[in-house]
XYZ file of C-alpha atoms in Angstrom:
487
model
C 16.373 22.162 10.581
C 17.732 24.159 7.655
C 15.344 26.413 5.747
C 13.859 24.804 2.672
C 11.775 25.818 -0.300
C 8.133 25.545 0.608
C 4.970 25.856 -1.432
C 1.344 26.337 -0.482
C -0.684 23.198 -1.237
C -4.190 24.381 -0.559
C -3.780 26.074 2.794
C -0.791 23.922 3.870
C 2.892 24.825 3.534
C 4.887 21.861 2.221
C 8.639 21.548 1.726
C 9.669 20.445 -1.757
C 13.165 19.360 -0.664
C 14.643 16.130 0.613
C 15.267 15.487 4.317
C 18.759 14.075 4.831
C 20.476 13.849 8.181
C 17.865 16.085 9.800
C 18.349 18.888 7.251
C 16.354 19.894 4.200
C 18.466 19.470 1.060
C 17.606 20.820 -2.382
C 18.477 19.347 -5.763
C 19.347 21.370 -8.841
C 16.797 19.435 -10.887
C 13.083 19.185 -10.158
C 10.017 17.299 -11.310
C 6.478 18.600 -11.578
C 3.719 17.587 -9.208
C 0.171 18.205 -10.480
C -3.231 17.598 -8.972
C -5.556 14.974 -10.491
C -8.427 17.222 -9.378
C -7.247 19.904 -11.812
C -4.456 18.743 -14.075
C -3.850 22.228 -15.421
C -2.818 23.313 -11.912
C 0.772 22.606 -10.927
C 1.100 22.017 -7.194
C 4.869 22.134 -6.948
C 8.280 21.669 -8.500
C 9.824 19.011 -6.282
C 13.559 18.367 -5.754
C 14.638 15.571 -8.061
C 17.216 13.336 -6.418
C 19.954 11.471 -8.255
C 22.719 9.000 -7.420
C 24.616 11.579 -5.375
C 21.486 12.315 -3.369
C 21.058 8.611 -2.686
C 24.665 8.285 -1.554
C 24.277 11.205 0.818
C 21.010 9.854 2.235
C 22.427 6.391 2.881
C 25.463 7.924 4.544
C 23.148 9.889 6.827
C 21.154 6.711 7.554
C 24.356 4.868 8.481
C 25.210 7.607 10.987
C 21.631 7.802 12.171
C 21.484 4.058 12.684
C 24.349 4.188 15.200
C 22.414 6.714 17.321
C 18.872 5.341 16.896
C 19.711 1.651 17.373
C 21.679 2.441 20.531
C 18.632 3.945 22.257
C 16.744 1.669 24.676
C 13.603 0.308 23.080
C 11.414 2.278 25.494
C 12.978 5.539 24.277
C 12.471 4.634 20.629
C 8.891 3.628 21.406
C 8.242 6.956 23.157
C 9.492 8.867 20.104
C 7.206 6.838 17.833
C 4.238 7.532 20.084
C 5.039 11.243 19.910
C 5.088 10.901 16.149
C 1.670 9.248 16.234
C 0.341 12.128 18.321
C 1.715 14.686 15.870
C 0.103 12.853 12.946
C -3.212 12.957 14.780
C -3.006 16.694 15.423
C -1.957 17.279 11.796
C -4.806 15.171 10.402
C -6.533 17.992 8.508
C -3.324 19.220 6.832
C -2.219 15.745 5.772
C -5.665 14.864 4.477
C -5.918 18.020 2.383
C -2.429 17.676 0.884
C -2.939 14.052 -0.029
C -6.347 14.695 -1.578
C -4.900 17.443 -3.772
C -1.757 15.485 -4.608
C -3.142 12.006 -5.181
C -6.882 12.525 -5.557
C -8.378 10.117 -2.994
C -11.639 11.244 -1.356
C -11.037 13.937 1.226
C -13.690 12.380 3.473
C -11.845 9.057 3.558
C -8.504 10.749 4.171
C -9.585 12.885 7.102
C -11.852 10.263 8.718
C -9.857 7.087 8.196
C -6.529 6.940 6.369
C -4.506 9.570 8.246
C -5.683 8.095 11.571
C -4.426 4.736 10.413
C -0.981 6.319 9.963
C -0.960 7.445 13.603
C -2.122 3.980 14.674
C 0.720 2.321 12.769
C 3.377 4.133 14.788
C 1.621 3.563 18.097
C 1.018 -0.111 17.330
C 4.638 -0.863 16.507
C 5.891 1.185 19.436
C 3.778 -0.950 21.740
C 4.711 -4.211 20.035
C 8.446 -3.544 20.084
C 8.350 -2.490 23.735
C 6.288 -5.494 24.791
C 8.450 -8.036 22.934
C 9.396 -10.995 25.147
C 12.486 -12.832 23.945
C 11.776 -16.559 23.488
C 13.742 -18.707 26.000
C 13.911 -22.479 26.483
C 16.206 -25.156 27.986
C 17.982 -27.588 25.668
C 20.654 -30.216 26.460
C 22.131 -28.502 29.462
C 21.877 -24.985 28.064
C 19.460 -22.056 27.994
C 18.562 -20.752 24.517
C 17.433 -17.138 24.013
C 16.425 -15.576 20.672
C 17.221 -11.869 20.452
C 16.410 -9.260 17.855
C 19.279 -7.086 16.611
C 18.524 -3.964 14.558
C 19.559 -4.828 11.002
C 20.839 -1.470 9.715
C 19.661 1.187 7.288
C 16.413 0.291 5.507
C 15.202 1.630 2.171
C 11.429 1.937 1.940
C 9.858 2.576 -1.471
C 6.139 3.354 -1.503
C 3.472 3.591 -4.227
C 1.383 6.525 -5.368
C -1.935 5.217 -3.993
C -2.672 5.982 -0.299
C 0.948 7.198 -0.010
C 0.856 8.559 3.553
C -0.785 5.530 5.142
C 1.380 3.050 3.244
C 4.562 4.986 4.132
C 3.695 4.799 7.840
C 2.842 1.102 7.503
C 6.376 0.409 6.253
C 8.391 3.021 8.145
C 6.896 2.282 11.567
C 8.171 -1.303 11.995
C 11.579 -0.393 10.551
C 12.022 2.371 13.122
C 10.517 0.297 15.940
C 13.040 -2.467 15.253
C 15.864 0.087 15.666
C 16.692 0.597 11.998
C 17.245 3.959 10.313
C 15.139 4.618 7.220
C 15.430 6.223 3.810
C 11.927 6.710 2.387
C 11.510 7.170 -1.354
C 7.872 8.064 -2.183
C 6.366 7.714 -5.653
C 6.943 10.693 -7.907
C 3.216 10.985 -8.724
C 2.254 11.729 -5.096
C 5.259 12.734 -2.952
C 3.920 15.657 -0.920
C 2.370 13.962 2.120
C 5.676 12.136 2.688
C 7.294 15.553 3.066
C 4.826 16.358 5.833
C 5.746 13.058 7.518
C 9.408 14.075 7.362
C 8.659 17.313 9.206
C 6.764 15.401 11.879
C 9.669 12.996 12.495
C 11.836 15.995 13.328
C 9.119 17.395 15.574
C 8.847 14.063 17.382
C 12.526 14.215 18.273
C 13.957 11.457 16.123
C 17.729 11.956 15.912
C 19.218 13.232 12.637
C 19.530 10.438 10.089
C 17.076 8.096 11.770
C 14.515 9.085 9.125
C 15.468 10.439 5.701
C 13.334 11.386 2.745
C 14.563 11.276 -0.859
C 12.317 12.353 -3.726
C 12.758 11.659 -7.399
C 12.319 9.247 -10.276
C 12.656 5.566 -9.464
C 15.127 4.749 -12.229
C 17.386 7.622 -11.146
C 17.408 7.759 -7.360
C 15.491 4.615 -6.336
C 17.886 2.383 -8.256
C 20.871 3.997 -6.562
C 19.336 3.566 -3.114
C 18.584 -0.131 -3.538
C 22.006 -0.878 -5.030
C 23.943 0.668 -2.136
C 25.712 -2.165 -0.248
C 25.316 -0.313 3.045
C 21.558 -0.791 2.921
C 20.527 -3.838 4.934
C 16.763 -4.063 4.266
C 14.566 -3.123 1.316
C 10.775 -2.895 1.528
C 8.836 -2.135 -1.674
C 5.211 -1.767 -2.758
C 4.524 -1.342 -6.444
C 4.568 -3.285 -9.717
C 6.098 -6.697 -10.463
C 8.187 -5.071 -13.202
C 9.885 -2.699 -10.793
C 10.170 -5.382 -8.143
C 12.292 -7.519 -10.452
C 14.869 -4.724 -10.705
C 14.831 -4.003 -6.972
C 14.999 -7.690 -6.115
C 18.032 -8.126 -8.342
C 19.793 -5.207 -6.662
C 18.974 -6.549 -3.190
C 20.147 -10.041 -4.146
C 23.464 -8.682 -5.394
C 24.167 -7.398 -1.890
C 22.484 -10.352 -0.069
C 19.874 -8.003 1.400
C 16.457 -9.263 2.602
C 13.674 -7.845 0.459
C 9.871 -7.716 0.782
C 7.575 -6.821 -2.083
C 3.819 -6.229 -2.134
C 2.923 -6.148 -5.795
C -0.796 -5.817 -6.195
C -3.483 -8.289 -7.021
C -6.323 -9.495 -9.154
C -8.620 -10.579 -6.349
C -11.774 -12.625 -6.823
C -15.078 -11.700 -5.179
C -16.936 -15.020 -5.024
C -20.695 -14.811 -4.574
C -22.640 -17.978 -3.700
C -26.399 -18.314 -4.090
C -26.903 -18.809 -0.339
C -25.425 -15.400 0.569
C -27.062 -12.161 1.609
C -27.461 -10.874 -1.945
C -27.947 -7.226 -0.958
C -24.741 -7.255 1.080
C -22.797 -8.959 -1.710
C -23.993 -6.427 -4.279
C -23.102 -3.543 -1.959
C -19.612 -4.987 -1.567
C -19.193 -5.534 -5.303
C -20.155 -1.898 -6.033
C -17.684 -0.775 -3.381
C -14.835 -2.293 -5.385
C -15.121 0.695 -7.727
C -14.213 3.080 -4.900
C -10.974 5.066 -5.193
C -11.412 4.428 -8.942
C -10.230 0.875 -8.360
C -6.727 2.083 -7.460
C -6.546 -0.374 -4.557
C -4.423 -3.512 -4.639
C -6.836 -5.456 -2.416
C -9.901 -4.820 -4.561
C -12.012 -7.789 -5.612
C -12.065 -6.971 -9.316
C -13.071 -10.423 -10.618
C -16.741 -10.986 -9.757
C -17.431 -14.734 -9.719
C -21.164 -15.294 -9.275
C -23.117 -18.537 -8.951
C -25.072 -18.968 -12.184
C -28.480 -19.394 -10.521
C -28.389 -15.811 -9.142
C -26.357 -14.119 -11.892
C -29.273 -12.171 -13.432
C -30.557 -10.904 -10.075
C -27.044 -9.980 -9.012
C -26.310 -8.144 -12.249
C -29.547 -6.152 -12.130
C -28.953 -5.077 -8.520
C -25.304 -4.249 -9.222
C -26.287 -1.986 -12.114
C -28.606 -0.004 -9.853
C -26.001 0.272 -7.113
C -23.245 1.256 -9.578
C -25.396 4.010 -11.044
C -25.751 5.482 -7.531
C -22.024 6.260 -7.431
C -21.036 9.891 -7.978
C -17.947 10.690 -10.036
C -16.797 14.130 -8.974
C -14.362 16.372 -7.098
C -12.709 14.474 -4.245
C -13.110 17.464 -1.927
C -16.919 17.239 -2.201
C -18.366 14.864 0.408
C -21.122 13.825 -2.034
C -18.498 12.362 -4.368
C -18.008 8.605 -4.082
C -15.574 8.008 -6.968
C -12.291 9.928 -7.204
C -10.442 10.687 -10.452
C -7.515 8.651 -11.656
C -4.143 9.732 -10.303
C -2.439 10.713 -13.585
C -3.230 11.016 -17.303
C -0.727 8.259 -18.052
C -2.507 5.871 -15.709
C -5.879 6.825 -17.174
C -4.533 5.981 -20.631
C -3.232 2.640 -19.320
C -6.692 1.712 -17.987
C -8.316 2.843 -21.206
C -5.894 0.654 -23.155
C -6.950 -2.429 -21.192
C -10.624 -1.831 -22.008
C -9.976 -1.107 -25.693
C -7.954 -4.292 -26.040
C -10.722 -6.212 -24.304
C -13.251 -4.879 -26.820
C -10.990 -5.810 -29.705
C -10.522 -9.319 -28.305
C -14.262 -9.966 -28.206
C -14.941 -9.341 -24.507
C -18.317 -7.711 -23.803
C -18.429 -4.298 -22.156
C -21.603 -4.577 -20.094
C -21.461 -0.934 -19.000
C -19.017 1.959 -18.901
C -15.859 1.720 -20.893
C -15.134 5.368 -21.648
C -13.115 8.216 -20.139
C -14.825 11.431 -19.071
C -14.056 14.381 -21.352
C -13.756 16.975 -18.602
C -11.737 15.187 -15.887
C -9.395 12.302 -15.127
C -12.353 10.021 -14.345
C -12.887 6.752 -16.159
C -16.451 5.464 -16.211
C -17.256 2.598 -13.871
C -16.911 -0.392 -16.142
C -18.053 -4.024 -16.104
C -16.755 -6.548 -18.617
C -17.918 -10.071 -19.380
C -14.850 -11.803 -20.785
C -15.049 -14.148 -23.725
C -12.590 -16.441 -21.987
C -10.969 -16.817 -18.608
C -7.683 -16.412 -20.508
C -8.611 -12.869 -21.552
C -6.068 -10.216 -20.632
C -8.724 -8.272 -18.740
C -9.109 -11.290 -16.406
C -5.478 -12.234 -16.074
C -3.699 -8.867 -15.589
C -4.093 -6.178 -12.954
C -5.849 -3.113 -14.412
C -5.781 -0.955 -11.256
C -8.762 1.068 -12.345
C -12.598 1.124 -12.044
C -12.929 -1.992 -14.190
C -14.509 -5.215 -12.928
C -15.091 -8.480 -14.765
C -18.002 -10.857 -14.192
C -18.058 -14.619 -14.698
C -20.581 -17.300 -13.724
C -19.822 -20.604 -12.065
C -21.958 -23.683 -11.437
C -20.191 -25.466 -8.587
C -18.027 -24.645 -5.604
C -15.102 -26.447 -7.187
C -15.445 -24.347 -10.349
C -15.506 -21.170 -8.248
C -12.272 -22.135 -6.546
C -10.641 -23.054 -9.845
C -11.554 -19.654 -11.316
C -10.381 -17.854 -8.174
C -6.983 -19.553 -8.399
C -6.593 -19.174 -12.164
C -4.392 -16.034 -12.257
C -0.732 -15.597 -11.328
C -1.701 -13.227 -8.516
C -2.633 -14.132 -4.976
C -2.983 -11.110 -2.709
C -6.600 -11.234 -1.489
C -10.012 -12.740 -2.028
C -13.566 -12.028 -0.855
C -16.237 -14.710 -0.350
C -19.941 -14.164 0.240
C -21.869 -17.187 1.498
C -24.430 -18.026 4.165
C -22.688 -21.304 5.043
C -19.953 -21.363 7.671
C -18.757 -24.759 6.375
C -18.408 -23.401 2.844
C -16.639 -20.328 4.149
C -14.057 -22.569 5.812
C -13.651 -24.832 2.752
C -13.369 -22.079 0.187
C -11.242 -19.902 2.415
C -8.780 -22.768 2.800
C -8.804 -23.627 -0.914
C -8.296 -20.128 -2.348
C -4.642 -19.270 -2.751
C -4.234 -15.732 -1.386
C -2.468 -13.897 1.412
C -5.786 -12.855 2.936
C -9.384 -14.054 2.473
C -12.409 -12.145 3.777
C -15.790 -13.825 4.208
C -18.896 -11.606 4.243
C -16.764 -8.525 4.911
C -13.847 -6.554 3.466
C -10.844 -4.504 4.644
C -11.164 -5.654 8.252
C -7.704 -6.701 9.457
C -5.820 -6.729 12.710
C -2.385 -5.116 12.441
C -0.792 -8.121 14.168
C -1.819 -10.436 11.305
C 0.576 -11.244 8.465
C 0.028 -9.310 5.242
C 1.427 -10.141 1.814
C 0.742 -12.107 -1.301
C 1.527 -15.212 -3.316
C 2.848 -15.470 -6.877
C 2.978 -12.123 -8.688
C 1.445 -10.478 -5.631
C 4.809 -10.491 -3.909
C 7.179 -12.085 -1.467
C 7.497 -11.819 2.290
C 5.017 -10.710 4.919
C 4.416 -7.477 6.733
C 2.367 -6.883 9.870
C 2.974 -7.555 13.556
C 5.965 -9.639 14.565
C 6.478 -10.617 10.912
C 7.518 -7.033 10.090
C 9.663 -6.665 13.226
C 11.427 -9.951 12.496
C 12.065 -8.878 8.904
C 13.672 -5.657 10.086
C 15.869 -7.499 12.576
C 18.769 -9.906 12.515
C 17.830 -12.746 14.835
C 20.466 -14.010 17.215
C 20.365 -17.220 19.288
C 22.233 -16.746 22.582
C 23.165 -20.087 24.175
C 24.361 -20.239 27.770
C 25.525 -23.440 29.446
C 23.756 -24.241 32.666
C 27.050 -23.849 34.577
C 27.442 -20.222 33.386
C 27.691 -18.024 36.473
C 26.484 -14.505 36.945
């Protein structure tokens, strides 16, 4: 691999250049990368791709596809397992870089999120290798459904949990035999650069994996508009998804989008109240910068006062601090612009007559926003209906199960929901009635990688996970042989 400009991020050397066709490539322009732990400290000047960078990366992916897709599935799977092993051995470096770059708790990164990245590659390697083509007889013929690698895939990832989410999207694309161009978010691009190095170390052929950094409107738009791209996978905002979806549609390219949520956390009076309160307080973690968070607390009226009192105590136990300190439970916001966005939501809620029960202010000495609870004046309030993506929860009371379901389904989002109840029958009824891509009962963030993942409404289109992701990244072929066909 060609020499590239590298910077020290903490104790880790990180390339600031693109990876295209197995070589590091610099751009004349750059963009700044700063740490939310200390905004005055610039981590790096990162190569800023443009339309010509995008064209070069897609060309490399076209060439890489020819080589990668031609490999037997067992060889591709072996390379992905090697990549998983390298991620595991690089756990400490990845965790430190992502904590400094994005701000998430170092403890969570090193103990959980990086390991999930390694698991993603191993899981899809195993699943692709174990795939059994469906076969059945029909009217004197034998039908077989085969997966064909689709072609170059563009993967665009968000700034929150960037390493894990990149592996979640890249792994099935590579396992299906596609080449990949990864475009990470400009607010947290550095751990993706470490992933690029590891793909080279794992022996992926040049062009099978490419990394392009830059601003979405400049390089991301060019990537998604390229007619040679055959799949687009995006996680981010509905506003950006509309542009990407239009570009994909112009070229008749399949497109998946995971666009965040406004999940309800429904608490019934028959639940384990202590467990429900603990879960509600946990929705503040990562400063609420989690698409799956249950940010709308819907609590049965008969236990509302007890719930609120216990939640206040549990919320006050959180520690807002430096993400590198293991005593910290709440990380800072990723960027001053995002902090201002969250602050704007709360100020508009105040002006509209919503009640700020606690919190509602930014910290003067950091990018933290106080943990905030709002009682809306109406279910139509903006703070209820739009995704804030910060440490801001709303609380509303309900009297009946039907009212709880109506409130849960009253936004345009539908990514996830959480239900706390002591009744298995109610869990089944409410779980079936709530419109969301995933519903947890008496737990949260427990999910098998084989299960479908995605949302309804503004929360996105398509499904990732398991065979759903491998089918998306493939063109399905039905091979039909007459019974009289001879060997």
